[in-house]
Coordinates of C-alpha atoms and ligand atoms in Angstrom, one line a residue:
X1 CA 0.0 0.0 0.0
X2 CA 1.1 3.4 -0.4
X3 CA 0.4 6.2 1.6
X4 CA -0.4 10.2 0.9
X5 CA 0.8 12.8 3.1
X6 CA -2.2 15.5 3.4
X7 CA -1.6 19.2 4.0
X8 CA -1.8 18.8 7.7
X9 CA 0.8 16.1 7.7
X10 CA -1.7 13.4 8.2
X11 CA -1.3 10.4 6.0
X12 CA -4.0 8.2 4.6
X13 CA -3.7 4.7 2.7
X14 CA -4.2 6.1 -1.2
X15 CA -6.5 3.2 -2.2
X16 CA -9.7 3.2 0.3
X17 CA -12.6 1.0 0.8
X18 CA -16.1 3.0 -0.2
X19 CA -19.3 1.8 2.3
X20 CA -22.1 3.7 0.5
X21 CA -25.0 1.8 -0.3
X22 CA -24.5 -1.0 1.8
X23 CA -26.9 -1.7 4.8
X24 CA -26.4 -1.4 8.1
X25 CA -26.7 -4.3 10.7
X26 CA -24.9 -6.5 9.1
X27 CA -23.9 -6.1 5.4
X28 CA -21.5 -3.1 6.3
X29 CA -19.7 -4.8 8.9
X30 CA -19.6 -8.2 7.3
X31 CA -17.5 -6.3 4.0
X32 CA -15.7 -3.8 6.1
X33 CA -14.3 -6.9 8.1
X34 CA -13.3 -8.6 4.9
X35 CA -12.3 -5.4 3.4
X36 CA -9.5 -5.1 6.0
X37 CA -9.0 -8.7 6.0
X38 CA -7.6 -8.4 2.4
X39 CA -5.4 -5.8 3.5
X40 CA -7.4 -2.3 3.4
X41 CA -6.7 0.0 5.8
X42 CA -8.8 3.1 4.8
X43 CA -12.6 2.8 5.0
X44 CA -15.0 5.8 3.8
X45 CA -18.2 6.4 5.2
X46 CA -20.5 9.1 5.7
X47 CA -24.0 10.1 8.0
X48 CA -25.8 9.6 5.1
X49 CA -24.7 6.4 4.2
X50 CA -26.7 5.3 7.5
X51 CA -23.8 2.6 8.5
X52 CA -21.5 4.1 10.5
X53 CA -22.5 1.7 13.6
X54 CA -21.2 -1.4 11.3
X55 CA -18.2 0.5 10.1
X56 CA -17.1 1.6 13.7
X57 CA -18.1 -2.3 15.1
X58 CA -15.7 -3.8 12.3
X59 CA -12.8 -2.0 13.0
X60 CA -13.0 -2.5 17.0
X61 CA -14.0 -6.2 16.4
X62 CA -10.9 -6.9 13.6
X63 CA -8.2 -7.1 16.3
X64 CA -6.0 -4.4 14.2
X65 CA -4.8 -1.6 16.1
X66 CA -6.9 1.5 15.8
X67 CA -4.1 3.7 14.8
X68 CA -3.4 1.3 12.0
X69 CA -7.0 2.1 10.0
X70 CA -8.2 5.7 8.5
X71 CA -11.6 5.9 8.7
X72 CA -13.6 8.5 6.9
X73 CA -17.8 10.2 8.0
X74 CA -18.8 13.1 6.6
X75 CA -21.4 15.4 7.5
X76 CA -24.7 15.9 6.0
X77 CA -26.6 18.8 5.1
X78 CA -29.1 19.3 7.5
X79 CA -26.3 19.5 9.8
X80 CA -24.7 22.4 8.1
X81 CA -24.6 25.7 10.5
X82 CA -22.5 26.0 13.3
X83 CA -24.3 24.5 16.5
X84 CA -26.2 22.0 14.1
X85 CA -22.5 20.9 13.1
X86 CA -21.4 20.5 16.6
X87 CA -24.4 18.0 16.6
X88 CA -23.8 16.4 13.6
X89 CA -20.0 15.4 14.7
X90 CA -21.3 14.3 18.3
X91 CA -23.2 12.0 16.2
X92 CA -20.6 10.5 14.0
X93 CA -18.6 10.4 16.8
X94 CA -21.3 8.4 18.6
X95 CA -22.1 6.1 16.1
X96 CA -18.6 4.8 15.0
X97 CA -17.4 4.8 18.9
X98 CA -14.0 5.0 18.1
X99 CA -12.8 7.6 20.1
X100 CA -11.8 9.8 17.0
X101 CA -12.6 10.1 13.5
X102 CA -9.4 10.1 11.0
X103 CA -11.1 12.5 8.3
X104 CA -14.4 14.3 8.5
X105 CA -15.9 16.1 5.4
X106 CA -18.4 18.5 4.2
X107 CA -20.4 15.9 2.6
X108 CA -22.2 18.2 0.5
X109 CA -21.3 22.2 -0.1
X110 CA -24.9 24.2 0.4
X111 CA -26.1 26.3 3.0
X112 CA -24.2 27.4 5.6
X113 CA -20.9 25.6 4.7
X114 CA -19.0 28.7 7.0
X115 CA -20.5 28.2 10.2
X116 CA -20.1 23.8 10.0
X117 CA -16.6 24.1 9.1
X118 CA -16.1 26.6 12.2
X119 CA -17.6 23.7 14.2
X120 CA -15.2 21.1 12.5
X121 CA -12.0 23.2 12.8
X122 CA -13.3 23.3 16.7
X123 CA -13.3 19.7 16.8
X124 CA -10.2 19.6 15.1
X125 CA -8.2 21.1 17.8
X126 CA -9.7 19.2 20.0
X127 CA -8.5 16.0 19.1
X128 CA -11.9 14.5 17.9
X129 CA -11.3 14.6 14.4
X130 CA -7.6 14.3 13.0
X131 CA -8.3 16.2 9.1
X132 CA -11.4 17.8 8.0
X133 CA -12.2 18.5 4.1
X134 CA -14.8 18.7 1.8
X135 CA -16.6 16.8 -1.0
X136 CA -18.2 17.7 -4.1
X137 CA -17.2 21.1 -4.1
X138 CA -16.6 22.1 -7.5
X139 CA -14.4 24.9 -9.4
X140 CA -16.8 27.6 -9.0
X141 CA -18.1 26.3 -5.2
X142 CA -14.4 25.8 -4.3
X143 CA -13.6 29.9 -5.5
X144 CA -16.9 30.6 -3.3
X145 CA -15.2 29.6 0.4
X146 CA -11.9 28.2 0.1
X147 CA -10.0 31.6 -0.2
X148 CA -12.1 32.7 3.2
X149 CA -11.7 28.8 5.0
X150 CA -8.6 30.0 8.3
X151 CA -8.1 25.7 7.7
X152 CA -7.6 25.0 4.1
X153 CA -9.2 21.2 3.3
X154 CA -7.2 18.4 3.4
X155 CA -9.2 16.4 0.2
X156 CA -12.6 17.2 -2.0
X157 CA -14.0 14.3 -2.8
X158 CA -15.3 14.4 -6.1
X159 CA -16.5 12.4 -9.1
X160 CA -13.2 11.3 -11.1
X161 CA -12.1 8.7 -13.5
X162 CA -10.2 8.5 -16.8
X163 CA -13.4 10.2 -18.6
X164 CA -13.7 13.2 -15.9
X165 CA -10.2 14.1 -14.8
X166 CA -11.5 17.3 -13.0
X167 CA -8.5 19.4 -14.8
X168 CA -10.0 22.5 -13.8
X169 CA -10.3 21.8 -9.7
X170 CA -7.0 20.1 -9.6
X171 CA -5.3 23.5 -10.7
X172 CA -7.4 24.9 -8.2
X173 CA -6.4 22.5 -5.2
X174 CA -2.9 22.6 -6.3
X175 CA -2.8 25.7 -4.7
X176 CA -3.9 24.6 -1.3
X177 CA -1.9 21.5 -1.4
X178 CA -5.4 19.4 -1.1
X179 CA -5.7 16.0 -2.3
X180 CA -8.6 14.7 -4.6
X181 CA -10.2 11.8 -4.1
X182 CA -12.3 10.0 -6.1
X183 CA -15.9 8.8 -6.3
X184 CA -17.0 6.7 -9.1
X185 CA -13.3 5.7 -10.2
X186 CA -13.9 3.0 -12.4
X187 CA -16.9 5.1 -14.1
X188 CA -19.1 2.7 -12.4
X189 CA -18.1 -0.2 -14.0
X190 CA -19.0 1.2 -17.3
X191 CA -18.0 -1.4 -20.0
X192 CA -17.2 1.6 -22.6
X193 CA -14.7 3.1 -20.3
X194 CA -13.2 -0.6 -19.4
X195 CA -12.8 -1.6 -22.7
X196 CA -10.7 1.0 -24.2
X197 CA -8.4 0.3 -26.5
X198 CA -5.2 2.1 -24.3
X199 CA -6.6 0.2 -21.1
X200 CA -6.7 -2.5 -22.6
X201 CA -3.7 -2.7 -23.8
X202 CA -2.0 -2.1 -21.3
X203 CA -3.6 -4.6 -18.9
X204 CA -2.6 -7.7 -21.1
X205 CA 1.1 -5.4 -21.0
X206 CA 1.1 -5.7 -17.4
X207 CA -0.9 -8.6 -16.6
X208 CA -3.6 -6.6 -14.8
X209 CA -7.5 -6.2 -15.3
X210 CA -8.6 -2.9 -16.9
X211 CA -10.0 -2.1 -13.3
X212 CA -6.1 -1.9 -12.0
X213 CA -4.8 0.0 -14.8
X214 CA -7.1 2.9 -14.2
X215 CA -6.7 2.5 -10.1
X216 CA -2.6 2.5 -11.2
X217 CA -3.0 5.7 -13.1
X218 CA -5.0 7.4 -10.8
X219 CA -3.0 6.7 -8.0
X220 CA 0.4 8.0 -10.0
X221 CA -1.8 10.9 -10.8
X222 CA -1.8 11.7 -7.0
X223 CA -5.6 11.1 -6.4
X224 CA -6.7 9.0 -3.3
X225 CA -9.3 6.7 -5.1
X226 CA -12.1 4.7 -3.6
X227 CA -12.9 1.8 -5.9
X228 CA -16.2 -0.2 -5.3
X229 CA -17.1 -3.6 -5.2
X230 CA -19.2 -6.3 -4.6
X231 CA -17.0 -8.9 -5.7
X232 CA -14.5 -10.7 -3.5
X233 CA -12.2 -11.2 -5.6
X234 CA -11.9 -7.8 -6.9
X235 CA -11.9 -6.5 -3.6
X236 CA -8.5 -7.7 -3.5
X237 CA -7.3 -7.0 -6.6
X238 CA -8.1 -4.0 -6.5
X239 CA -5.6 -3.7 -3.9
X240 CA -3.3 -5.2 -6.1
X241 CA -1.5 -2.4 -8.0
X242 CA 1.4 -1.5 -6.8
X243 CA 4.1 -4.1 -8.6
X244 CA 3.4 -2.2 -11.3
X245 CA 4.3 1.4 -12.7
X246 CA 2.9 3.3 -16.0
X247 CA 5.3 5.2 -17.9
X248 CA 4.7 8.9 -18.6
X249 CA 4.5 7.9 -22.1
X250 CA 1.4 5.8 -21.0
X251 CA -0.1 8.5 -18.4
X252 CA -0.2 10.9 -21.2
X253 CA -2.1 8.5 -23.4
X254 CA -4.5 7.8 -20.3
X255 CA -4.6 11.6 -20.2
X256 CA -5.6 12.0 -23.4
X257 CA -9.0 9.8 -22.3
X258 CA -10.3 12.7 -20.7
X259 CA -13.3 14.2 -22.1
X260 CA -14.2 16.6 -19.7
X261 CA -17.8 15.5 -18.2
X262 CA -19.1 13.5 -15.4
X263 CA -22.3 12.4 -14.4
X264 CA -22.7 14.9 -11.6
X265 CA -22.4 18.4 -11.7
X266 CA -22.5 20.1 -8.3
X267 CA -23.5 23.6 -10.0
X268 CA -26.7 22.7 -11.6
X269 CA -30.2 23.9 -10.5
X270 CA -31.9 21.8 -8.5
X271 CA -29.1 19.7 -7.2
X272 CA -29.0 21.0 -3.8
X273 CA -32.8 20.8 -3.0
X274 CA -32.8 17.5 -4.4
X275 CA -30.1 16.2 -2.4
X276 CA -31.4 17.5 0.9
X277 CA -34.4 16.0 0.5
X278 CA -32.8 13.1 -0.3
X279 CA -31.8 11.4 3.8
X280 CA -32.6 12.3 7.2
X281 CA -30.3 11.5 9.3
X282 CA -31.7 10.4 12.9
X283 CA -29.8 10.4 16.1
Ligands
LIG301 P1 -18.5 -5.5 -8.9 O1 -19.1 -5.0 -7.6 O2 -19.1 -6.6 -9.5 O3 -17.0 -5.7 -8.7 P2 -17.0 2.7 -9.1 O4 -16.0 2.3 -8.0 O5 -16.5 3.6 -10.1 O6 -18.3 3.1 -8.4 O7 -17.4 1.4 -9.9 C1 -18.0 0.3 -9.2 C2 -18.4 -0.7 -10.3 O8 -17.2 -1.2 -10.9 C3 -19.1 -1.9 -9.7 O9 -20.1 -2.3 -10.7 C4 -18.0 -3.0 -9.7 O10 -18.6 -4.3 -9.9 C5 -17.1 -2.7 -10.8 N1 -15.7 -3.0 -10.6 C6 -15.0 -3.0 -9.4 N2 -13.7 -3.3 -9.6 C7 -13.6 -3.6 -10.9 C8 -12.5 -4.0 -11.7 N3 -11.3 -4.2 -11.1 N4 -12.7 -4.2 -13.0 C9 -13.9 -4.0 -13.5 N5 -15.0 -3.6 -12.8 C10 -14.8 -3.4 -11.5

C-alpha cells in the first residue's frame, strides 16, 4: 500500500474501501471486516450512508490496532450551520465509537458551509477529528469559500475517472496542497470506459484487469481513489496495484481519455434541493 501525506501532515492509505449503499446491521460490517481482511486500511463512510455503527463495530471487532486504520464520515446537510454541526460530529462520533474520526468532510457544499466548518475546525483542535475537508465542491463552489476557510481542506472528494479528470479543480487544489479523491473511479463499471483500447492494452502489457490499470493511473496521478465492489475477488485486486508502474509515455495517453464531463455536476439547478431532501439523518 502506499500512503499520501495530506496538507496537515496526516497520511492516509491512497487506495480506500467506499461503504455507501451497503446496509447497516450487518452487510456493512460483514465487508468492512473482509475489506481489511484483504489488506485495506482506509474505509470511507458518511451520515448519510446510515452505516456508521457497522463501520465503527468492524474495526473494534478486527483485532487491528486503531491507529493502523483511517476511517472517513462526513457530515450531512441538514447539519450544516455551526451548532447544528457541533451535533452532527457528536453523532458520527457516537455512532462509529471510536474515540476519533481520521477525516471528517463537508459531505455536500450548500447552506451554511462557513458556520459547520467553524464547528469542524473546533473539533479539530480538540482531538476528535484528526483532518477535516470537503466533498463535491466544484471549481466555481471551491472559489466561493476556500479563499475565506482560516483551515484550508485536506481532500474534496469528487467524481473522477479517466473520462472526468476534474483538470479544472486540480489546478485549483494545487494551490492549497489538497488532495482529490475519487468517487466513481472505475466510471461505475462502465464497459465503454473498461474496454478502451489504451486500457486494454495495457492490462494484457502488465498482466492486470482494466480495473487496475485505471486505479494504477490514478494513484500515479496523486488522487486518493475509492474503488467499489461487490465482488471478493476484486476487492482484492483492486488492492493489487502497486508491482506495477505506468510510464509517462502511458499516463499521457491515459490523459488524453479525458473528455471533460461527469455524471454529476455540483452547480446545476436543483441539485442542492434534491439532495437534501434526499436522507434524514436520525440520532
Ligand atoms: P463489482 O461489484 O461486481 O466488482 P466505481 O468504483 O466507479 O463506483 O465502480 C464500481 C463498479 O465497478 C461496480 O459495478 C463493480 O462491480 C465494478 N468493478 C469494481 N472493480 C472492478 C475492476 N477491477 N474491473 C472491472 N470492474 C470493476
Amino acid at each position: 500500500m502506499e500512503y499520501v501525506t495530506l496538507n496537515d501532515g496526516n497520511k492516509i492509505a491512497a487506495v480506500g474501501f467506499g461503504v455507501f449503499m451497503i446496509p447497516n446491521d450487518g452487510p456493512t460490517y460483514d465487508a468492512v471486516l473482509a475489506a481489511l481482511k484483504a489488506g485495506y486500511r482506509h474505509i470511507d463512510s458518511a451520515a448519510a450512508y446510515f452505516n456508521e455503527e457497522d463501520v465503527g463495530k468492524a474495526v473494534r471487532d478486527s483485532g487491528i490496532p486503531r491507529e493502523e486504520i483511517f476511517v472517513t464520515s462526513k457530515l450531512w446537510l441538514q447539519d450544516h450551520g455551526y451548532e447544528e454541526a457541533k451535533k452532527g460530529i457528536a453523532r458520527s462520533l457516537r455512532k462509529l465509537d471510536l474515540g476519533y474520526i481520521d477525516l471528517y468532510l463537508i459531505h455536500q457544499p450548500y447552506g451554511d458551509v462557513v458556520g459547520a466548518w467553524k464547528a469542524m475546525e473546533e473539533a479539530k483542535a480538540e482531538g476528535k477529528i484528526r483532518s477535516i475537508g470537503v466533498s463535491n465542491m466544484s471549481p466555481t463552489i471551491w472559489k466561493k469559500y476556500i479563499p475565506g476557510f482560516g483551515t484550508k481542506p485536506a481532500v474534496n472528494q469528487v467524481e473522477f475517472n479517466p473520462t472526468f479528470q476534474q483538470k479544472e479543480l486540480r489546478t485549483l487544489m494545487t494551490e492549497t496542497d489538497t488532495k482529490l479523491e475519487a468517487w466513481y473511479p472505475l466510471g461505475q463499471g462502465d464497459k465503454t470506459l473498461l474496454s478502451q483500447p489504451i486500457i486494454v492494452k495495457l492490462a494484457e502489457k502488465y498482466g492486470k484487469n482494466a480495473g487496475q490499470i485505471i486505479l494504477r493511473f490514478e494513484v500515479q496521478e496523486g488522487v486518493i481513489t475509492l474503488p467499489k465492489s461487490t465482488n471478493p475477488e476484486r476487492i482484492m485486486t483492486n488492492l493489487d496495484i502497486f508491482d506495477f508502474s505506468l510510464t509517462d509515455e502511458e499516463i499521457q495517453e491515459m490523459r488524453a481519455l479525458d473528455t471533460g464531463k461527469g455524471t454529476h455536476n455540483p452547480d446545476a439547478p436543483g441539485v442542492e434541493e434534491m439532495l437534501r431532501s434526499a436522507f434524514v439523518i436520525k440520532d
